[in-house]
XYZ file of C-alpha atoms in Angstrom:
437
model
C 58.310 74.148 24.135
C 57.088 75.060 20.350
C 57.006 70.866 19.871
C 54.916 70.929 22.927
C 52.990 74.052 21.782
C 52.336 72.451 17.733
C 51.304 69.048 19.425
C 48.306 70.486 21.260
C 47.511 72.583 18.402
C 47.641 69.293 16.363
C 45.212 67.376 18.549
C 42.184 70.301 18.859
C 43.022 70.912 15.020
C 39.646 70.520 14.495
C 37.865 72.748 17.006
C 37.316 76.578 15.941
C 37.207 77.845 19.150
C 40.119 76.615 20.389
C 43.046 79.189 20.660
C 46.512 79.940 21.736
C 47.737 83.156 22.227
C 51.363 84.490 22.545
C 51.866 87.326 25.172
C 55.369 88.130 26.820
C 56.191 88.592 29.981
C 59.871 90.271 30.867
C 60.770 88.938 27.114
C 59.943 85.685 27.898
C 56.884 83.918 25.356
C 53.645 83.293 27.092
C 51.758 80.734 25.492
C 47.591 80.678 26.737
C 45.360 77.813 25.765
C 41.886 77.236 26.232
C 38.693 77.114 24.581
C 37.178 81.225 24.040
C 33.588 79.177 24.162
C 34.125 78.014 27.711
C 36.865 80.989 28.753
C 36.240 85.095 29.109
C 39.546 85.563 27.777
C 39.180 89.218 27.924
C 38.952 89.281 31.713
C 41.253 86.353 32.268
C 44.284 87.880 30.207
C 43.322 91.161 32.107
C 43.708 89.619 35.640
C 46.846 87.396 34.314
C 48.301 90.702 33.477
C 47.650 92.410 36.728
C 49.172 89.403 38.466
C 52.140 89.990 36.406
C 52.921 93.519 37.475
C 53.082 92.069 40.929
C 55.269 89.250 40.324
C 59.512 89.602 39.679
C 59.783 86.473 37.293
C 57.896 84.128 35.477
C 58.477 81.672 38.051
C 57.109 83.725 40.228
C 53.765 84.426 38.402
C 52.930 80.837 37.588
C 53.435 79.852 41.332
C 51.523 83.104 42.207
C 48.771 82.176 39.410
C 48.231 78.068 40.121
C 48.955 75.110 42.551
C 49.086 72.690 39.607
C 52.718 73.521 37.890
C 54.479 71.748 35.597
C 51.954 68.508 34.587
C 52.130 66.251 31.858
C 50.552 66.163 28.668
C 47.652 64.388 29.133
C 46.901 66.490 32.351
C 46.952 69.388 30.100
C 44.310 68.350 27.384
C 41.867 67.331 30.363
C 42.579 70.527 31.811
C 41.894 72.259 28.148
C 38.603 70.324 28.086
C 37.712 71.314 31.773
C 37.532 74.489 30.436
C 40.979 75.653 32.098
C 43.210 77.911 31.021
C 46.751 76.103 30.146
C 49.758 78.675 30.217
C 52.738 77.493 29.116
C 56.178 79.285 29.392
C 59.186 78.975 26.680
C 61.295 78.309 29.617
C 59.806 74.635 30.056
C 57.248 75.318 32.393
C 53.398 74.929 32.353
C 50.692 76.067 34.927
C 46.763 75.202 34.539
C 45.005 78.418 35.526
C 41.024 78.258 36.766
C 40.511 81.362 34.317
C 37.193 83.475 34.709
C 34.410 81.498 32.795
C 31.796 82.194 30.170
C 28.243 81.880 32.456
C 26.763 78.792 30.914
C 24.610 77.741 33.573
C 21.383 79.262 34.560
C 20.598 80.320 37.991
C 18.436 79.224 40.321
C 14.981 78.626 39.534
C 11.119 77.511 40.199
C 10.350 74.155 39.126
C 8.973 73.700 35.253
C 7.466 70.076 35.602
C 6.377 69.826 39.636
C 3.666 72.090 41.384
C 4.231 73.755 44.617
C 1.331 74.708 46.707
C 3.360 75.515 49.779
C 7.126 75.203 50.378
C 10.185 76.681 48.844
C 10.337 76.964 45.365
C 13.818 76.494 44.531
C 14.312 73.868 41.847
C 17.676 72.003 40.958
C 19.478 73.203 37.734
C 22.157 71.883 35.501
C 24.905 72.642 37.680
C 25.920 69.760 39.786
C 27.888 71.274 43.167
C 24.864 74.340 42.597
C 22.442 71.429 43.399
C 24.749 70.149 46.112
C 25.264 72.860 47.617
C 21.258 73.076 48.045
C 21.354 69.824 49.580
C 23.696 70.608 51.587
C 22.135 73.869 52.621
C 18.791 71.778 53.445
C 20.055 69.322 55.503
C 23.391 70.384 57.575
C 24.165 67.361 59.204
C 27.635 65.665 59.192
C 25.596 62.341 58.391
C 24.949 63.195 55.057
C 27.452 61.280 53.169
C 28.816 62.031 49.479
C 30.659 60.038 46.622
C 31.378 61.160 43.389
C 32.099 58.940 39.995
C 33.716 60.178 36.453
C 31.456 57.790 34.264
C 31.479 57.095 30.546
C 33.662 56.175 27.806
C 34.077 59.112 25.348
C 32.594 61.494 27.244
C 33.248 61.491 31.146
C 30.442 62.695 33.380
C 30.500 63.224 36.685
C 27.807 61.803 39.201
C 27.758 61.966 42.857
C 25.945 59.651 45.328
C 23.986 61.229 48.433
C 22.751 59.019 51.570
C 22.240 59.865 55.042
C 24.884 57.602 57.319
C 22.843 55.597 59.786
C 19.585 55.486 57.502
C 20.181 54.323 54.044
C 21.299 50.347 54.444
C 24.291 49.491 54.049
C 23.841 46.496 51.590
C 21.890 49.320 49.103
C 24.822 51.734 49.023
C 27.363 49.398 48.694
C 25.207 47.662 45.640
C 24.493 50.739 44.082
C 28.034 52.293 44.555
C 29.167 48.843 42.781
C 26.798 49.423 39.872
C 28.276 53.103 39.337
C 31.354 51.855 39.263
C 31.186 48.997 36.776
C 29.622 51.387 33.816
C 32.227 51.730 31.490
C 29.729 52.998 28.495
C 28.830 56.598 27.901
C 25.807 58.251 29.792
C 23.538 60.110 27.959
C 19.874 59.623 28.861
C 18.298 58.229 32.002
C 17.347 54.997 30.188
C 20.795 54.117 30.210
C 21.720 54.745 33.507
C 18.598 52.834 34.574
C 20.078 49.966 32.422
C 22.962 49.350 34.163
C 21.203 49.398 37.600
C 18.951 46.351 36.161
C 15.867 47.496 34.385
C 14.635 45.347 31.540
C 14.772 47.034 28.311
C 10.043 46.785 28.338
C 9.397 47.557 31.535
C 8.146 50.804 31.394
C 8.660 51.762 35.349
C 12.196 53.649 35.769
C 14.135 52.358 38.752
C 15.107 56.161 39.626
C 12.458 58.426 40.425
C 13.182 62.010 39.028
C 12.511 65.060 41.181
C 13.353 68.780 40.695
C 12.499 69.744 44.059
C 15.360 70.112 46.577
C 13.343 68.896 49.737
C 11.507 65.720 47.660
C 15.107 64.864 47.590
C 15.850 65.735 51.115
C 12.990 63.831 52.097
C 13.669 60.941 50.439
C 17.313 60.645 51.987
C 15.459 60.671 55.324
C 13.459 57.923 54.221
C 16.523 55.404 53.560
C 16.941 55.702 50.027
C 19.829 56.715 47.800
C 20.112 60.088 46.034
C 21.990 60.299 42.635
C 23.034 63.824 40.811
C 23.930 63.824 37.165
C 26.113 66.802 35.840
C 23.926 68.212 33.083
C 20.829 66.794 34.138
C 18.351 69.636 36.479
C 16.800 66.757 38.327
C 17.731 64.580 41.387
C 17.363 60.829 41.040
C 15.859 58.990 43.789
C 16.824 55.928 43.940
C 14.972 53.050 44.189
C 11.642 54.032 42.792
C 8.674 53.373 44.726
C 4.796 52.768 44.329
C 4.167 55.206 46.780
C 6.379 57.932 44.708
C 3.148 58.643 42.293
C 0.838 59.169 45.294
C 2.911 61.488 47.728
C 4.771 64.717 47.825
C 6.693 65.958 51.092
C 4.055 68.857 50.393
C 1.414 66.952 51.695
C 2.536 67.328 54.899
C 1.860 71.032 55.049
C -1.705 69.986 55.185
C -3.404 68.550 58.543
C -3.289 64.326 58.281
C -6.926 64.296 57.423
C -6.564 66.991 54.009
C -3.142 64.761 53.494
C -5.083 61.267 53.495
C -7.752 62.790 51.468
C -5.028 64.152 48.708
C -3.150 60.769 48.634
C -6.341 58.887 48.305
C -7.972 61.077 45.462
C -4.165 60.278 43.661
C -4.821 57.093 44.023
C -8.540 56.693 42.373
C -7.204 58.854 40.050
C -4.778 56.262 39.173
C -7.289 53.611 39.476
C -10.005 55.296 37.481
C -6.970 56.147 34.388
C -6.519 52.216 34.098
C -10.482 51.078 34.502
C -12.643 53.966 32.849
C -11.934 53.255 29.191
C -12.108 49.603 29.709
C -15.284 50.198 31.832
C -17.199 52.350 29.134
C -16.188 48.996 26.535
C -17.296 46.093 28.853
C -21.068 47.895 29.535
C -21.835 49.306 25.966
C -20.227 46.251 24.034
C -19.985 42.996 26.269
C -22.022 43.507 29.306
C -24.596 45.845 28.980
C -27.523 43.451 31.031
C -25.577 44.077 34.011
C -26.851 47.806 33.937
C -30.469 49.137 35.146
C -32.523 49.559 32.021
C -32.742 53.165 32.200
C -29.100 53.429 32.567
C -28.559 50.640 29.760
C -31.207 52.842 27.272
C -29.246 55.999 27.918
C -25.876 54.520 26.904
C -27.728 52.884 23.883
C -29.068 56.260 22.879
C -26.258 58.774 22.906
C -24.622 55.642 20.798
C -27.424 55.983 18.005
C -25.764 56.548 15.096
C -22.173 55.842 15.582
C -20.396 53.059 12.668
C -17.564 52.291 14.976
C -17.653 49.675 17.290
C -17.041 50.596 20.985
C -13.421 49.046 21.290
C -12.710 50.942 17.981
C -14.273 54.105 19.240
C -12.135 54.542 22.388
C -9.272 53.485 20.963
C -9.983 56.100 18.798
C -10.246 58.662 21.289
C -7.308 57.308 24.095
C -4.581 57.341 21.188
C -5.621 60.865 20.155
C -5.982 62.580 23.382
C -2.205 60.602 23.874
C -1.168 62.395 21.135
C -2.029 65.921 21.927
C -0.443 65.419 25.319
C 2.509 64.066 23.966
C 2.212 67.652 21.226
C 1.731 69.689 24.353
C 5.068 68.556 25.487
C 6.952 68.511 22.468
C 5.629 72.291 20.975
C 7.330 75.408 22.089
C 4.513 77.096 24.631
C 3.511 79.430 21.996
C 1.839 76.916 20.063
C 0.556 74.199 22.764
C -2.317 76.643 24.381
C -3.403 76.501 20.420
C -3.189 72.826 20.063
C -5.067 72.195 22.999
C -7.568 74.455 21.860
C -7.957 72.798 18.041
C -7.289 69.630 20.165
C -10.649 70.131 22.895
C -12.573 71.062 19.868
C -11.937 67.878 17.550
C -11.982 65.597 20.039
C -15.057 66.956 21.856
C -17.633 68.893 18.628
C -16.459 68.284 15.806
C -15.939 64.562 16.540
C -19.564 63.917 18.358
C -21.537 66.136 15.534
C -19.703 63.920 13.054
C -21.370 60.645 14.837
C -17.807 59.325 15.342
C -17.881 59.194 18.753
C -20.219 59.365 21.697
C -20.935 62.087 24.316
C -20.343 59.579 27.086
C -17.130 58.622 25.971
C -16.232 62.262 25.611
C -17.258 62.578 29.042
C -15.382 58.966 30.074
C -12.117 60.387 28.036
C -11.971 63.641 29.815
C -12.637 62.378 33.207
C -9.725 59.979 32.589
C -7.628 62.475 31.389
C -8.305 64.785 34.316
C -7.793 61.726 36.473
C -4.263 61.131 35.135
C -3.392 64.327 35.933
C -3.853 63.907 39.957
C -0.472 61.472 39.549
C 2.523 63.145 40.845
C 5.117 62.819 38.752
C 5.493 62.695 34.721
C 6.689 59.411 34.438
C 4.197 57.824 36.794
C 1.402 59.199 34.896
C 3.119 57.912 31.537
C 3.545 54.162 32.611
C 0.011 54.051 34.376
C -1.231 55.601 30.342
C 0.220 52.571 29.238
C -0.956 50.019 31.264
C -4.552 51.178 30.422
C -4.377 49.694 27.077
C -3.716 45.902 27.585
C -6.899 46.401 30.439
C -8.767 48.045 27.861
C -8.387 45.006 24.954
C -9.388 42.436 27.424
C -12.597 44.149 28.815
C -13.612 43.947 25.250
C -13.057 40.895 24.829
C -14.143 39.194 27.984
C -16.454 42.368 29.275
C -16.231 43.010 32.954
C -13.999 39.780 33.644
C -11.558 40.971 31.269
C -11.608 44.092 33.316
C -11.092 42.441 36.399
C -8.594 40.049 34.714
C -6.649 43.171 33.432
C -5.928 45.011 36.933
C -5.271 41.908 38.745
C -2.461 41.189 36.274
C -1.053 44.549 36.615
C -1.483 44.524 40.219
C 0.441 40.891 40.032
C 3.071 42.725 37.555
C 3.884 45.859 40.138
C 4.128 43.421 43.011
C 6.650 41.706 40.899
C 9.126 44.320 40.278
C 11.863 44.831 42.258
C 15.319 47.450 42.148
C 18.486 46.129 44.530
C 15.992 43.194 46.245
C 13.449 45.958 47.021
C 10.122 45.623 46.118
C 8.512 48.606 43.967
C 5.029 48.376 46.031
C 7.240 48.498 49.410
C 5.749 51.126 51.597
C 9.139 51.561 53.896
C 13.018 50.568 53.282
C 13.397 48.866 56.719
C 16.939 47.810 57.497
C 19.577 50.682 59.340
C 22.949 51.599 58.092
C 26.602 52.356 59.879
C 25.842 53.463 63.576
C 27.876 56.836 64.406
């Protein structure tokens, strides 16, 4: 048992909080492994002890203490790594003990990233069966169906695979449950999970759709599509993503049809008008100004008195640095970011038009875009549709109003392209039934 005892030592030689402690029981040597960052030892060797005053032998504690007696090795560092606590006896025997745990997980909380006007607001967490169990809480039905995959290469992680039996098609689980199964690389962002399910490494549109709200999730296993939990990760991954993902919420539907219409549609010229206003503002003030009434056509010429830059330069200018403070207001602890959108408003908007850098309109155009972005639900659909404004933007100054026209119709043609498991990203509704009960 000492060999057995030095060897594990020997392999977590180079972790400090990994420990073995000697306690005896009825003269026989106790050995307890574990990690003290993952374990309350205190407490666990406390309720070990009281477990011993109940039981007549060693034997008898181990089987009292643990179904899983007497493994081998290799059982016994996974178990160490689990976070278990490994007890090992001088008398040849081992047990692997679920010991009382450190709390590293946080409990349940509102959602950080996603608004909720009306609904629960329970958000998913780090914790993997915690989320789960929410799901399952949600939506009690026998039908909903669950597999779980240890994926990775040096460092296992566990994800698990939710679909409603009878809804999701058959020929997308199966595809998808392939896919998880063939990644034999480690997991550490979504990037690379969205890799191995097919993504090209430019195409800025993720193939899973991220939510942190348990019934987005709920709603979108009603709706035929595949839901993915990562262990670590607070978010569930919707699977495949869809066009319609940026321009409804399940919260819509707390509203009568006509307010839900009206929401969806403002989302949607608020995509429309992210993409087209800086492009627009370029095309009539640099390429195509005689298509404007002359009043209209003076105006813009007049709050433009003044300014060196040419218009393309100009909001370029202005797009890349209101980019930039977004991107700082994400990246800042919340202590600073209410000041950096402060010295942010004020550059951008004062400072920048009494310097004759840029014009009021395009103050106005920049802020009406950035409001505009904001009506997008979710983060990463308001990033991608950011970054398609840009190629839109260089053609309408270039070609004016054509190039504008030229821009969205090639984006348009590009989103229609894209497709996840044969399904199209601008499909409205996964059609196609799975296993009947």
């Amino acid at each position: 048992m000492q060999k057995l005892v030095q060897e594990i030592k020997s392999i977590f030689a180079n972790h400090d909080d990994f420990f073995i402690q000697e306690e005896h029981f009825k003269q026989t040597a106790i050995f307890l492994i574990g990690f003290n960052t993952m374990i309350d030892f205190t407490h666990s060797n406390l309720y070990i002890r009281q477990m011993a005053k109940m039981s007549a032998s060693v034997n008898e504690l181990f089987t009292n203490l643990s179904d899983q007696l007497d493994v081998d090795l290799e059982q016994i560092i996974k178990a160490i790594l689990d976070g278990k606590l490994v007890l090992l006896s001088e008398c040849n025997r081992n047990a692997l003990l679920v010991p009382i745990s450190r709390k590293l997980s946080r409990s349940i909380d509102e959602p950080k990233n996603e608004s909720i006007i009306q609904g629960p607001l329970n958000a998913f967490g780090e914790d993997i069966d915690i989320n789960l169990g929410m799901i399952r809480k949600w939506l009690g039905t026998e039908r909903l169906c669950h597999c779980s995959h240890q994926i990775g290469q040096l460092t296992k992680r566990r994800i698990s695979m939710l679909y409603i039996k009878g809804k999701a098609p058959i020929a997308l689980i199966e595809k998808v449950d392939r896919l998880l199964k063939q990644i034999e690389s480690d997991i550490v962002t979504i990037d690379d999970l969205n890799k191995h399910f097919g993504q090209h490494k430019f195409n800025p549109i993720s193939y899973l759709f991220s939510t942190e709200i348990p019934i987005q999730a709920i709603d979108s296993l009603k709706k035929n599509r595949v839901v993915l939990f990562l262990d670590n990760y607070p978010c569930a991954l919707v699977f495949p993503h869809l066009f319609l993902d940026m321009l409804t919420t399940v919260n819509d539907r707390n509203f009568p049809i006509g307010l839900s219409l009206l929401i969806r549609a403002l989302r949607g010229l608020g995509a429309l008008a992210t993409l087209i206003l800086p492009a627009l503002y370029v095309a009539l003030t640099s390429v195509n100004p005689d298509v404007l009434k002359i009043d209209l056509a003076l105006f813009i010429s007049k709050s433009r008195e003044g300014i060196p830059l040419t218009p393309i330069v100009e909001t370029l200018t202005m797009v890349v640095l209101v980019d930039l403070i977004i991107e700082a207001i994400l990246r800042l602890p919340k202590s600073v970011g209410p000041t950096i959108t402060m010295v942010g408003g004020i550059i951008l908007g004062q400072a920048m038009v009494d310097a004759k850098l840029v014009s009021n309109l395009l103050v106005i155009v920049v802020t009406a875009m950035l409001i505009a972005n904001s009506s997008v639900v979710g983060v990463q659909n308001s990033l991608y549709i950011r970054a398609l404004k840009y190629p839109i933007l260089i053609l309408a100054s270039v070609y004016g109003i054509l190039g504008l026209f030229t821009g969205l119709t090639f984006v348009c043609i590009y989103l229609a392209s894209l497709t996840s498991c044969d399904i199209a990203y601008m499909t409205f509704r996964i059609e196609g039934k799975g296993d009947t009960i």
